[in-house]
Amino acid sequence: MSTNPLSLCLLRLSALGDVTHVVPLVRTLQSAWPQSQLHWIIDKGGQKLLEGLDGVIFHAYDKRSGLAGMRELRKQLPAEGFDALLQMQVALRANVLSAFVPARRRIGYDRARAKDLHGLFINERIPDRPGIHVLDAIGSFCEPLGLKQTEVVWNLPVPEDAREWARAQWADDDRTPTLMISPCSSHTRRNWYPDRYAAVADHAAAQGWRIVLCGGRSELERSTTDAIVAAMKATALDLVGKDTLKQLPALLERADLVMTPDSGPMHIANAMGAKVLGLHAASNPLRSGPYSDVRYCVDKYDAAARKFLGKPASELKWGSKIEFDEVMALIGVDDAIAAFERYRADRLPA
């Protein structure tokens, strides 16, 4: 039987998809040790998304604050320190930040995943288990503590007023399914093209589907959405920039199918139970696609490896990104429509 740590600190700052992947680990720890104190060092965006997560004390770190922010963060942490730190981010800034967290056990990534001097800031490692999804790698941080993540549970904290807002955006109609398009990733080379989104949206609308566009308040998301709407023949409900991070999960939850590149909304939608039409060429859907179900993803990762790197995906280091200009051009409209039709076929009554 594993020993119950009195206090644990988790360090994972970003991005939205990755912090979503950490939540099942939190649930695993809470299930085994309901009395343990869980602290989580996170970025402000992640905190806004997960605010209200039961049993967790958040400490937000703003990367713009540099070393001064790290010293200030140290003042917020318990003076007695922690029994264990789970250092789940290998970027140099996160590694340096971890040095400000007092903990006897400092658990980090295996050597294959480590970089940016990660090994200097830890004294234990998770198992070296290649070829697994990001969520499973994060889940394995409980293994040095004597636990095993055997089920994946999110239960994201979504307040009722957020669900009320989402329900108010369109009337319930069981006969009209919803395709939600979240067109942008924070990595611009993972993003698909407005005219192609528009063509798939028009195809879905011709099958009687409602089209909803969602996204944040950045100039890129606004201009991309405007271009999609301008290229569409059908009408779409444009909610881009109108929701908050607390409302986003409730909005995605209402979709039947969410079309998006590898992005935070992909993983939030999956956590909320929506099916995802993921658009993958720059990244491997088996590593970073929607965790629960990749059946409706377009997978051009191998084609991208062959075209841009001159070798099949099987010869790449696991987790390699292929973020080249025009890599997403490998995904055609027909590819996305075929994925959409697979979903349509599966949802029809037997």
PDB file of N, CA, C and O in Angstrom, residues 15-18 20-21 49 133-135 154 156 180-186 190-191 197 214-215 221 248-249 252-253 255 257-299 328 331:
ATOM      1  N   ALA A  15      -0.302  24.630 -21.546  1.00  0.00           N
ATOM      2  CA  ALA A  15      -1.343  25.509 -22.036  1.00  0.00           C
ATOM      3  C   ALA A  15      -2.684  24.923 -21.598  1.00  0.00           C
ATOM      4  O   ALA A  15      -2.731  23.978 -20.807  1.00  0.00           O
ATOM      5  N   LEU A  16      -3.799  25.477 -22.145  1.00  0.00           N
ATOM      6  CA  LEU A  16      -5.110  25.049 -21.678  1.00  0.00           C
ATOM      7  C   LEU A  16      -5.327  23.549 -21.868  1.00  0.00           C
ATOM      8  O   LEU A  16      -5.903  22.885 -21.009  1.00  0.00           O
ATOM      9  N   GLY A  17      -4.876  23.022 -22.996  1.00  0.00           N
ATOM     10  CA  GLY A  17      -5.038  21.597 -23.222  1.00  0.00           C
ATOM     11  C   GLY A  17      -4.265  20.777 -22.214  1.00  0.00           C
ATOM     12  O   GLY A  17      -4.755  19.775 -21.690  1.00  0.00           O
ATOM     13  N   ASP A  18      -3.040  21.218 -21.908  1.00  0.00           N
ATOM     14  CA  ASP A  18      -2.204  20.460 -20.986  1.00  0.00           C
ATOM     15  C   ASP A  18      -2.718  20.526 -19.558  1.00  0.00           C
ATOM     16  O   ASP A  18      -2.663  19.534 -18.827  1.00  0.00           O
ATOM     17  N   THR A  20      -5.756  20.808 -18.778  1.00  0.00           N
ATOM     18  CA  THR A  20      -6.916  19.909 -18.794  1.00  0.00           C
ATOM     19  C   THR A  20      -6.465  18.460 -18.606  1.00  0.00           C
ATOM     20  O   THR A  20      -7.122  17.670 -17.915  1.00  0.00           O
ATOM     21  N   HIS A  21      -5.319  18.099 -19.198  1.00  0.00           N
ATOM     22  CA  HIS A  21      -4.789  16.747 -19.047  1.00  0.00           C
ATOM     23  C   HIS A  21      -4.386  16.441 -17.605  1.00  0.00           C
ATOM     24  O   HIS A  21      -4.302  15.267 -17.225  1.00  0.00           O
ATOM     25  N   LEU A  49      -9.744  28.878 -16.123  1.00  0.00           N
ATOM     26  CA  LEU A  49     -10.473  27.720 -16.637  1.00  0.00           C
ATOM     27  C   LEU A  49     -10.875  26.778 -15.512  1.00  0.00           C
ATOM     28  O   LEU A  49     -12.010  26.273 -15.482  1.00  0.00           O
ATOM     29  N   HIS A 133       0.026   8.741 -24.977  1.00  0.00           N
ATOM     30  CA  HIS A 133      -0.606  10.056 -25.065  1.00  0.00           C
ATOM     31  C   HIS A 133      -0.066  10.968 -23.963  1.00  0.00           C
ATOM     32  O   HIS A 133       0.347  10.514 -22.894  1.00  0.00           O
ATOM     33  N   VAL A 134      -0.093  12.267 -24.235  1.00  0.00           N
ATOM     34  CA  VAL A 134       0.357  13.253 -23.254  1.00  0.00           C
ATOM     35  C   VAL A 134      -0.377  13.070 -21.933  1.00  0.00           C
ATOM     36  O   VAL A 134       0.222  13.150 -20.855  1.00  0.00           O
ATOM     37  N   LEU A 135      -1.672  12.828 -21.984  1.00  0.00           N
ATOM     38  CA  LEU A 135      -2.443  12.665 -20.755  1.00  0.00           C
ATOM     39  C   LEU A 135      -1.946  11.473 -19.945  1.00  0.00           C
ATOM     40  O   LEU A 135      -1.874  11.531 -18.713  1.00  0.00           O
ATOM     41  N   TRP A 154     -12.566  13.615 -15.497  1.00  0.00           N
ATOM     42  CA  TRP A 154     -12.312  15.054 -15.484  1.00  0.00           C
ATOM     43  C   TRP A 154     -13.213  15.778 -14.484  1.00  0.00           C
ATOM     44  O   TRP A 154     -12.723  16.391 -13.555  1.00  0.00           O
ATOM     45  N   LEU A 156     -14.747  18.658 -14.917  1.00  0.00           N
ATOM     46  CA  LEU A 156     -14.269  20.033 -14.885  1.00  0.00           C
ATOM     47  C   LEU A 156     -15.263  20.913 -14.121  1.00  0.00           C
ATOM     48  O   LEU A 156     -16.477  20.698 -14.191  1.00  0.00           O
ATOM     49  N   MET A 180     -19.643  22.626 -34.078  1.00  0.00           N
ATOM     50  CA  MET A 180     -18.974  23.807 -33.548  1.00  0.00           C
ATOM     51  C   MET A 180     -17.557  23.854 -34.118  1.00  0.00           C
ATOM     52  O   MET A 180     -16.848  22.842 -34.121  1.00  0.00           O
ATOM     53  N   ILE A 181     -17.165  24.999 -34.605  1.00  0.00           N
ATOM     54  CA  ILE A 181     -15.840  25.185 -35.185  1.00  0.00           C
ATOM     55  C   ILE A 181     -15.049  26.129 -34.294  1.00  0.00           C
ATOM     56  O   ILE A 181     -15.449  27.273 -34.075  1.00  0.00           O
ATOM     57  N   SER A 182     -13.943  25.623 -33.761  1.00  0.00           N
ATOM     58  CA  SER A 182     -12.984  26.448 -33.024  1.00  0.00           C
ATOM     59  C   SER A 182     -11.734  26.481 -33.897  1.00  0.00           C
ATOM     60  O   SER A 182     -10.908  25.567 -33.848  1.00  0.00           O
ATOM     61  N   PRO A 183     -11.570  27.507 -34.731  1.00  0.00           N
ATOM     62  CA  PRO A 183     -10.642  27.387 -35.862  1.00  0.00           C
ATOM     63  C   PRO A 183      -9.164  27.587 -35.562  1.00  0.00           C
ATOM     64  O   PRO A 183      -8.330  27.269 -36.406  1.00  0.00           O
ATOM     65  N   CYS A 184      -8.821  28.108 -34.379  1.00  0.00           N
ATOM     66  CA  CYS A 184      -7.433  28.531 -34.183  1.00  0.00           C
ATOM     67  C   CYS A 184      -6.762  27.846 -33.005  1.00  0.00           C
ATOM     68  O   CYS A 184      -7.344  27.693 -31.926  1.00  0.00           O
ATOM     69  N   SER A 185      -5.512  27.472 -33.226  1.00  0.00           N
ATOM     70  CA  SER A 185      -4.597  27.053 -32.173  1.00  0.00           C
ATOM     71  C   SER A 185      -3.683  28.232 -31.856  1.00  0.00           C
ATOM     72  O   SER A 185      -3.539  29.152 -32.662  1.00  0.00           O
ATOM     73  N   SER A 186      -3.042  28.177 -30.699  1.00  0.00           N
ATOM     74  CA  SER A 186      -2.052  29.210 -30.374  1.00  0.00           C
ATOM     75  C   SER A 186      -0.789  29.040 -31.222  1.00  0.00           C
ATOM     76  O   SER A 186       0.021  29.961 -31.324  1.00  0.00           O
ATOM     77  N   ARG A 190      -0.358  25.239 -37.005  1.00  0.00           N
ATOM     78  CA  ARG A 190      -1.308  24.137 -36.867  1.00  0.00           C
ATOM     79  C   ARG A 190      -2.692  24.508 -37.399  1.00  0.00           C
ATOM     80  O   ARG A 190      -3.599  23.671 -37.412  1.00  0.00           O
ATOM     81  N   ASN A 191      -2.865  25.754 -37.809  1.00  0.00           N
ATOM     82  CA  ASN A 191      -4.192  26.243 -38.168  1.00  0.00           C
ATOM     83  C   ASN A 191      -4.536  25.941 -39.620  1.00  0.00           C
ATOM     84  O   ASN A 191      -3.689  26.080 -40.515  1.00  0.00           O
ATOM     85  N   TYR A 197     -12.526  25.564 -43.912  1.00  0.00           N
ATOM     86  CA  TYR A 197     -13.530  25.486 -42.847  1.00  0.00           C
ATOM     87  C   TYR A 197     -14.922  25.799 -43.402  1.00  0.00           C
ATOM     88  O   TYR A 197     -15.905  25.122 -43.083  1.00  0.00           O
ATOM     89  N   CYS A 214     -16.685  29.372 -32.425  1.00  0.00           N
ATOM     90  CA  CYS A 214     -16.264  29.844 -31.103  1.00  0.00           C
ATOM     91  C   CYS A 214     -14.770  30.078 -31.095  1.00  0.00           C
ATOM     92  O   CYS A 214     -14.033  29.560 -31.946  1.00  0.00           O
ATOM     93  N   GLY A 215     -14.319  30.868 -30.146  1.00  0.00           N
ATOM     94  CA  GLY A 215     -12.902  31.186 -30.051  1.00  0.00           C
ATOM     95  C   GLY A 215     -12.686  32.377 -29.140  1.00  0.00           C
ATOM     96  O   GLY A 215     -13.638  32.959 -28.608  1.00  0.00           O
ATOM     97  N   GLU A 221      -7.978  35.204 -34.197  1.00  0.00           N
ATOM     98  CA  GLU A 221      -9.245  34.471 -34.137  1.00  0.00           C
ATOM     99  C   GLU A 221     -10.386  35.276 -34.757  1.00  0.00           C
ATOM    100  O   GLU A 221     -11.251  34.718 -35.437  1.00  0.00           O
ATOM    101  N   LEU A 248     -16.565  28.578 -21.731  1.00  0.00           N
ATOM    102  CA  LEU A 248     -16.133  27.773 -22.867  1.00  0.00           C
ATOM    103  C   LEU A 248     -16.448  26.289 -22.706  1.00  0.00           C
ATOM    104  O   LEU A 248     -16.982  25.667 -23.640  1.00  0.00           O
ATOM    105  N   PRO A 249     -16.141  25.652 -21.573  1.00  0.00           N
ATOM    106  CA  PRO A 249     -16.487  24.227 -21.454  1.00  0.00           C
ATOM    107  C   PRO A 249     -17.991  23.971 -21.599  1.00  0.00           C
ATOM    108  O   PRO A 249     -18.386  22.979 -22.225  1.00  0.00           O
ATOM    109  N   LEU A 252     -18.777  24.188 -25.379  1.00  0.00           N
ATOM    110  CA  LEU A 252     -18.306  23.007 -26.105  1.00  0.00           C
ATOM    111  C   LEU A 252     -19.149  21.781 -25.770  1.00  0.00           C
ATOM    112  O   LEU A 252     -19.361  20.908 -26.612  1.00  0.00           O
ATOM    113  N   GLU A 253     -19.625  21.725 -24.547  1.00  0.00           N
ATOM    114  CA  GLU A 253     -20.454  20.598 -24.104  1.00  0.00           C
ATOM    115  C   GLU A 253     -21.735  20.480 -24.922  1.00  0.00           C
ATOM    116  O   GLU A 253     -22.271  19.385 -25.103  1.00  0.00           O
ATOM    117  N   ALA A 255     -22.072  21.015 -28.105  1.00  0.00           N
ATOM    118  CA  ALA A 255     -21.824  20.609 -29.492  1.00  0.00           C
ATOM    119  C   ALA A 255     -21.957  19.100 -29.637  1.00  0.00           C
ATOM    120  O   ALA A 255     -21.609  18.334 -28.740  1.00  0.00           O
ATOM    121  N   LEU A 257     -20.395  17.806 -32.424  1.00  0.00           N
ATOM    122  CA  LEU A 257     -19.085  17.563 -33.008  1.00  0.00           C
ATOM    123  C   LEU A 257     -18.338  18.894 -33.027  1.00  0.00           C
ATOM    124  O   LEU A 257     -18.906  19.917 -33.414  1.00  0.00           O
ATOM    125  N   VAL A 258     -17.078  18.883 -32.600  1.00  0.00           N
ATOM    126  CA  VAL A 258     -16.251  20.085 -32.583  1.00  0.00           C
ATOM    127  C   VAL A 258     -15.117  19.902 -33.582  1.00  0.00           C
ATOM    128  O   VAL A 258     -14.337  18.952 -33.483  1.00  0.00           O
ATOM    129  N   MET A 259     -15.024  20.793 -34.553  1.00  0.00           N
ATOM    130  CA  MET A 259     -13.943  20.760 -35.540  1.00  0.00           C
ATOM    131  C   MET A 259     -12.889  21.787 -35.146  1.00  0.00           C
ATOM    132  O   MET A 259     -13.191  22.977 -35.005  1.00  0.00           O
ATOM    133  N   THR A 260     -11.643  21.330 -35.002  1.00  0.00           N
ATOM    134  CA  THR A 260     -10.594  22.200 -34.494  1.00  0.00           C
ATOM    135  C   THR A 260      -9.232  21.593 -34.787  1.00  0.00           C
ATOM    136  O   THR A 260      -9.107  20.372 -34.905  1.00  0.00           O
ATOM    137  N   PRO A 261      -8.201  22.428 -34.914  1.00  0.00           N
ATOM    138  CA  PRO A 261      -6.842  21.875 -34.947  1.00  0.00           C
ATOM    139  C   PRO A 261      -6.438  21.446 -33.547  1.00  0.00           C
ATOM    140  O   PRO A 261      -7.221  21.552 -32.593  1.00  0.00           O
ATOM    141  N   ASP A 262      -5.207  20.958 -33.407  1.00  0.00           N
ATOM    142  CA  ASP A 262      -4.669  20.589 -32.097  1.00  0.00           C
ATOM    143  C   ASP A 262      -4.604  21.855 -31.254  1.00  0.00           C
ATOM    144  O   ASP A 262      -3.796  22.751 -31.494  1.00  0.00           O
ATOM    145  N   SER A 263      -5.468  21.944 -30.250  1.00  0.00           N
ATOM    146  CA  SER A 263      -5.656  23.193 -29.514  1.00  0.00           C
ATOM    147  C   SER A 263      -6.247  22.891 -28.149  1.00  0.00           C
ATOM    148  O   SER A 263      -6.717  21.780 -27.876  1.00  0.00           O
ATOM    149  N   GLY A 264      -6.271  23.925 -27.296  1.00  0.00           N
ATOM    150  CA  GLY A 264      -6.919  23.786 -26.005  1.00  0.00           C
ATOM    151  C   GLY A 264      -8.382  23.388 -26.106  1.00  0.00           C
ATOM    152  O   GLY A 264      -8.828  22.466 -25.414  1.00  0.00           O
ATOM    153  N   PRO A 265      -9.183  24.064 -26.960  1.00  0.00           N
ATOM    154  CA  PRO A 265     -10.584  23.671 -27.087  1.00  0.00           C
ATOM    155  C   PRO A 265     -10.787  22.215 -27.497  1.00  0.00           C
ATOM    156  O   PRO A 265     -11.790  21.599 -27.122  1.00  0.00           O
ATOM    157  N   MET A 266      -9.844  21.638 -28.267  1.00  0.00           N
ATOM    158  CA  MET A 266      -9.950  20.212 -28.600  1.00  0.00           C
ATOM    159  C   MET A 266     -10.023  19.371 -27.335  1.00  0.00           C
ATOM    160  O   MET A 266     -10.889  18.487 -27.197  1.00  0.00           O
ATOM    161  N   HIS A 267      -9.137  19.652 -26.383  1.00  0.00           N
ATOM    162  CA  HIS A 267      -9.031  18.815 -25.196  1.00  0.00           C
ATOM    163  C   HIS A 267     -10.111  19.147 -24.174  1.00  0.00           C
ATOM    164  O   HIS A 267     -10.577  18.253 -23.464  1.00  0.00           O
ATOM    165  N   ILE A 268     -10.522  20.402 -24.128  1.00  0.00           N
ATOM    166  CA  ILE A 268     -11.631  20.773 -23.247  1.00  0.00           C
ATOM    167  C   ILE A 268     -12.918  20.130 -23.757  1.00  0.00           C
ATOM    168  O   ILE A 268     -13.714  19.585 -22.982  1.00  0.00           O
ATOM    169  N   ALA A 269     -13.144  20.174 -25.077  1.00  0.00           N
ATOM    170  CA  ALA A 269     -14.330  19.542 -25.653  1.00  0.00           C
ATOM    171  C   ALA A 269     -14.354  18.056 -25.335  1.00  0.00           C
ATOM    172  O   ALA A 269     -15.388  17.498 -24.944  1.00  0.00           O
ATOM    173  N   ASN A 270     -13.212  17.398 -25.496  1.00  0.00           N
ATOM    174  CA  ASN A 270     -13.140  15.972 -25.195  1.00  0.00           C
ATOM    175  C   ASN A 270     -13.469  15.711 -23.726  1.00  0.00           C
ATOM    176  O   ASN A 270     -14.212  14.781 -23.405  1.00  0.00           O
ATOM    177  N   ALA A 271     -12.927  16.551 -22.836  1.00  0.00           N
ATOM    178  CA  ALA A 271     -13.186  16.379 -21.406  1.00  0.00           C
ATOM    179  C   ALA A 271     -14.658  16.566 -21.070  1.00  0.00           C
ATOM    180  O   ALA A 271     -15.171  15.957 -20.122  1.00  0.00           O
ATOM    181  N   MET A 272     -15.352  17.382 -21.857  1.00  0.00           N
ATOM    182  CA  MET A 272     -16.771  17.651 -21.617  1.00  0.00           C
ATOM    183  C   MET A 272     -17.684  16.649 -22.320  1.00  0.00           C
ATOM    184  O   MET A 272     -18.897  16.769 -22.254  1.00  0.00           O
ATOM    185  N   GLY A 273     -17.102  15.682 -23.026  1.00  0.00           N
ATOM    186  CA  GLY A 273     -17.902  14.622 -23.627  1.00  0.00           C
ATOM    187  C   GLY A 273     -18.297  14.841 -25.066  1.00  0.00           C
ATOM    188  O   GLY A 273     -19.019  14.019 -25.641  1.00  0.00           O
ATOM    189  N   ALA A 274     -17.840  15.934 -25.689  1.00  0.00           N
ATOM    190  CA  ALA A 274     -18.150  16.168 -27.099  1.00  0.00           C
ATOM    191  C   ALA A 274     -17.191  15.360 -27.971  1.00  0.00           C
ATOM    192  O   ALA A 274     -16.043  15.116 -27.605  1.00  0.00           O
ATOM    193  N   LYS A 275     -17.659  14.941 -29.125  1.00  0.00           N
ATOM    194  CA  LYS A 275     -16.781  14.291 -30.097  1.00  0.00           C
ATOM    195  C   LYS A 275     -16.018  15.363 -30.866  1.00  0.00           C
ATOM    196  O   LYS A 275     -16.508  16.487 -31.048  1.00  0.00           O
ATOM    197  N   VAL A 276     -14.821  15.005 -31.326  1.00  0.00           N
ATOM    198  CA  VAL A 276     -13.928  15.985 -31.920  1.00  0.00           C
ATOM    199  C   VAL A 276     -13.493  15.542 -33.309  1.00  0.00           C
ATOM    200  O   VAL A 276     -13.029  14.419 -33.496  1.00  0.00           O
ATOM    201  N   LEU A 277     -13.668  16.447 -34.280  1.00  0.00           N
ATOM    202  CA  LEU A 277     -13.102  16.290 -35.610  1.00  0.00           C
ATOM    203  C   LEU A 277     -11.784  17.061 -35.590  1.00  0.00           C
ATOM    204  O   LEU A 277     -11.745  18.253 -35.866  1.00  0.00           O
ATOM    205  N   GLY A 278     -10.728  16.373 -35.199  1.00  0.00           N
ATOM    206  CA  GLY A 278      -9.429  17.013 -35.064  1.00  0.00           C
ATOM    207  C   GLY A 278      -8.700  17.071 -36.396  1.00  0.00           C
ATOM    208  O   GLY A 278      -8.752  16.128 -37.190  1.00  0.00           O
ATOM    209  N   LEU A 279      -8.004  18.158 -36.617  1.00  0.00           N
ATOM    210  CA  LEU A 279      -7.271  18.381 -37.867  1.00  0.00           C
ATOM    211  C   LEU A 279      -5.778  18.289 -37.562  1.00  0.00           C
ATOM    212  O   LEU A 279      -5.178  19.211 -37.005  1.00  0.00           O
ATOM    213  N   HIS A 280      -5.177  17.160 -37.914  1.00  0.00           N
ATOM    214  CA  HIS A 280      -3.793  16.882 -37.521  1.00  0.00           C
ATOM    215  C   HIS A 280      -2.902  16.674 -38.737  1.00  0.00           C
ATOM    216  O   HIS A 280      -3.136  15.784 -39.550  1.00  0.00           O
ATOM    217  N   ALA A 281      -1.892  17.498 -38.829  1.00  0.00           N
ATOM    218  CA  ALA A 281      -0.785  17.289 -39.766  1.00  0.00           C
ATOM    219  C   ALA A 281       0.518  17.663 -39.067  1.00  0.00           C
ATOM    220  O   ALA A 281       1.510  16.953 -39.170  1.00  0.00           O
ATOM    221  N   ALA A 282       0.486  18.755 -38.319  1.00  0.00           N
ATOM    222  CA  ALA A 282       1.674  19.215 -37.608  1.00  0.00           C
ATOM    223  C   ALA A 282       1.960  18.387 -36.362  1.00  0.00           C
ATOM    224  O   ALA A 282       3.087  18.384 -35.870  1.00  0.00           O
ATOM    225  N   SER A 283       0.957  17.693 -35.841  1.00  0.00           N
ATOM    226  CA  SER A 283       1.136  16.919 -34.614  1.00  0.00           C
ATOM    227  C   SER A 283       0.442  15.569 -34.752  1.00  0.00           C
ATOM    228  O   SER A 283      -0.466  15.393 -35.572  1.00  0.00           O
ATOM    229  N   ASN A 284       0.866  14.635 -33.927  1.00  0.00           N
ATOM    230  CA  ASN A 284       0.389  13.259 -33.990  1.00  0.00           C
ATOM    231  C   ASN A 284      -0.863  13.091 -33.139  1.00  0.00           C
ATOM    232  O   ASN A 284      -0.805  13.267 -31.912  1.00  0.00           O
ATOM    233  N   PRO A 285      -2.001  12.740 -33.735  1.00  0.00           N
ATOM    234  CA  PRO A 285      -3.222  12.609 -32.929  1.00  0.00           C
ATOM    235  C   PRO A 285      -3.142  11.502 -31.886  1.00  0.00           C
ATOM    236  O   PRO A 285      -3.859  11.549 -30.885  1.00  0.00           O
ATOM    237  N   LEU A 286      -2.273  10.507 -32.091  1.00  0.00           N
ATOM    238  CA  LEU A 286      -2.144   9.438 -31.099  1.00  0.00           C
ATOM    239  C   LEU A 286      -1.418   9.922 -29.849  1.00  0.00           C
ATOM    240  O   LEU A 286      -1.557   9.328 -28.780  1.00  0.00           O
ATOM    241  N   ARG A 287      -0.682  11.020 -29.981  1.00  0.00           N
ATOM    242  CA  ARG A 287       0.000  11.598 -28.828  1.00  0.00           C
ATOM    243  C   ARG A 287      -0.759  12.777 -28.238  1.00  0.00           C
ATOM    244  O   ARG A 287      -0.840  12.930 -27.022  1.00  0.00           O
ATOM    245  N   SER A 288      -1.324  13.618 -29.100  1.00  0.00           N
ATOM    246  CA  SER A 288      -1.917  14.857 -28.597  1.00  0.00           C
ATOM    247  C   SER A 288      -3.289  15.143 -29.182  1.00  0.00           C
ATOM    248  O   SER A 288      -3.751  16.279 -29.146  1.00  0.00           O
ATOM    249  N   GLY A 289      -3.952  14.108 -29.701  1.00  0.00           N
ATOM    250  CA  GLY A 289      -5.307  14.284 -30.181  1.00  0.00           C
ATOM    251  C   GLY A 289      -6.315  14.161 -29.056  1.00  0.00           C
ATOM    252  O   GLY A 289      -5.941  14.034 -27.879  1.00  0.00           O
ATOM    253  N   PRO A 290      -7.613  14.196 -29.363  1.00  0.00           N
ATOM    254  CA  PRO A 290      -8.634  14.031 -28.321  1.00  0.00           C
ATOM    255  C   PRO A 290      -8.485  12.670 -27.651  1.00  0.00           C
ATOM    256  O   PRO A 290      -8.560  11.635 -28.312  1.00  0.00           O
ATOM    257  N   TYR A 291      -8.284  12.670 -26.356  1.00  0.00           N
ATOM    258  CA  TYR A 291      -7.864  11.460 -25.644  1.00  0.00           C
ATOM    259  C   TYR A 291      -8.876  10.318 -25.759  1.00  0.00           C
ATOM    260  O   TYR A 291      -8.489   9.168 -25.951  1.00  0.00           O
ATOM    261  N   SER A 292     -10.138  10.634 -25.650  1.00  0.00           N
ATOM    262  CA  SER A 292     -11.142   9.582 -25.534  1.00  0.00           C
ATOM    263  C   SER A 292     -11.489   8.919 -26.855  1.00  0.00           C
ATOM    264  O   SER A 292     -11.922   7.754 -26.868  1.00  0.00           O
ATOM    265  N   ASP A 293     -11.322   9.638 -27.970  1.00  0.00           N
ATOM    266  CA  ASP A 293     -11.832   9.108 -29.237  1.00  0.00           C
ATOM    267  C   ASP A 293     -11.188   9.865 -30.398  1.00  0.00           C
ATOM    268  O   ASP A 293     -11.445  11.047 -30.583  1.00  0.00           O
ATOM    269  N   VAL A 294     -10.366   9.163 -31.181  1.00  0.00           N
ATOM    270  CA  VAL A 294      -9.734   9.804 -32.347  1.00  0.00           C
ATOM    271  C   VAL A 294     -10.370   9.340 -33.660  1.00  0.00           C
ATOM    272  O   VAL A 294      -9.836   9.610 -34.734  1.00  0.00           O
ATOM    273  N   ARG A 295     -11.520   8.683 -33.578  1.00  0.00           N
ATOM    274  CA  ARG A 295     -12.131   8.116 -34.794  1.00  0.00           C
ATOM    275  C   ARG A 295     -12.467   9.178 -35.837  1.00  0.00           C
ATOM    276  O   ARG A 295     -12.499   8.887 -37.031  1.00  0.00           O
ATOM    277  N   TYR A 296     -12.740  10.400 -35.385  1.00  0.00           N
ATOM    278  CA  TYR A 296     -13.196  11.432 -36.329  1.00  0.00           C
ATOM    279  C   TYR A 296     -12.100  12.451 -36.622  1.00  0.00           C
ATOM    280  O   TYR A 296     -12.388  13.535 -37.138  1.00  0.00           O
ATOM    281  N   CYS A 297     -10.867  12.105 -36.297  1.00  0.00           N
ATOM    282  CA  CYS A 297      -9.743  12.988 -36.609  1.00  0.00           C
ATOM    283  C   CYS A 297      -9.252  12.739 -38.035  1.00  0.00           C
ATOM    284  O   CYS A 297      -9.296  11.620 -38.540  1.00  0.00           O
ATOM    285  N   VAL A 298      -8.772  13.803 -38.656  1.00  0.00           N
ATOM    286  CA  VAL A 298      -8.040  13.698 -39.915  1.00  0.00           C
ATOM    287  C   VAL A 298      -6.568  13.599 -39.556  1.00  0.00           C
ATOM    288  O   VAL A 298      -6.032  14.475 -38.863  1.00  0.00           O
ATOM    289  N   ASP A 299      -5.907  12.539 -39.999  1.00  0.00           N
ATOM    290  CA  ASP A 299      -4.521  12.286 -39.617  1.00  0.00           C
ATOM    291  C   ASP A 299      -3.623  12.328 -40.855  1.00  0.00           C
ATOM    292  O   ASP A 299      -3.564  11.380 -41.635  1.00  0.00           O
ATOM    293  N   MET A 328      -0.471  22.296 -43.033  1.00  0.00           N
ATOM    294  CA  MET A 328      -1.903  22.004 -42.914  1.00  0.00           C
ATOM    295  C   MET A 328      -2.600  21.942 -44.266  1.00  0.00           C
ATOM    296  O   MET A 328      -3.748  21.501 -44.355  1.00  0.00           O
ATOM    297  N   ILE A 331      -4.207  18.669 -45.476  1.00  0.00           N
ATOM    298  CA  ILE A 331      -5.579  18.289 -45.131  1.00  0.00           C
ATOM    299  C   ILE A 331      -6.528  18.948 -46.124  1.00  0.00           C
ATOM    300  O   ILE A 331      -6.648  20.178 -46.172  1.00  0.00           O
TER     301      ILE A 331
END
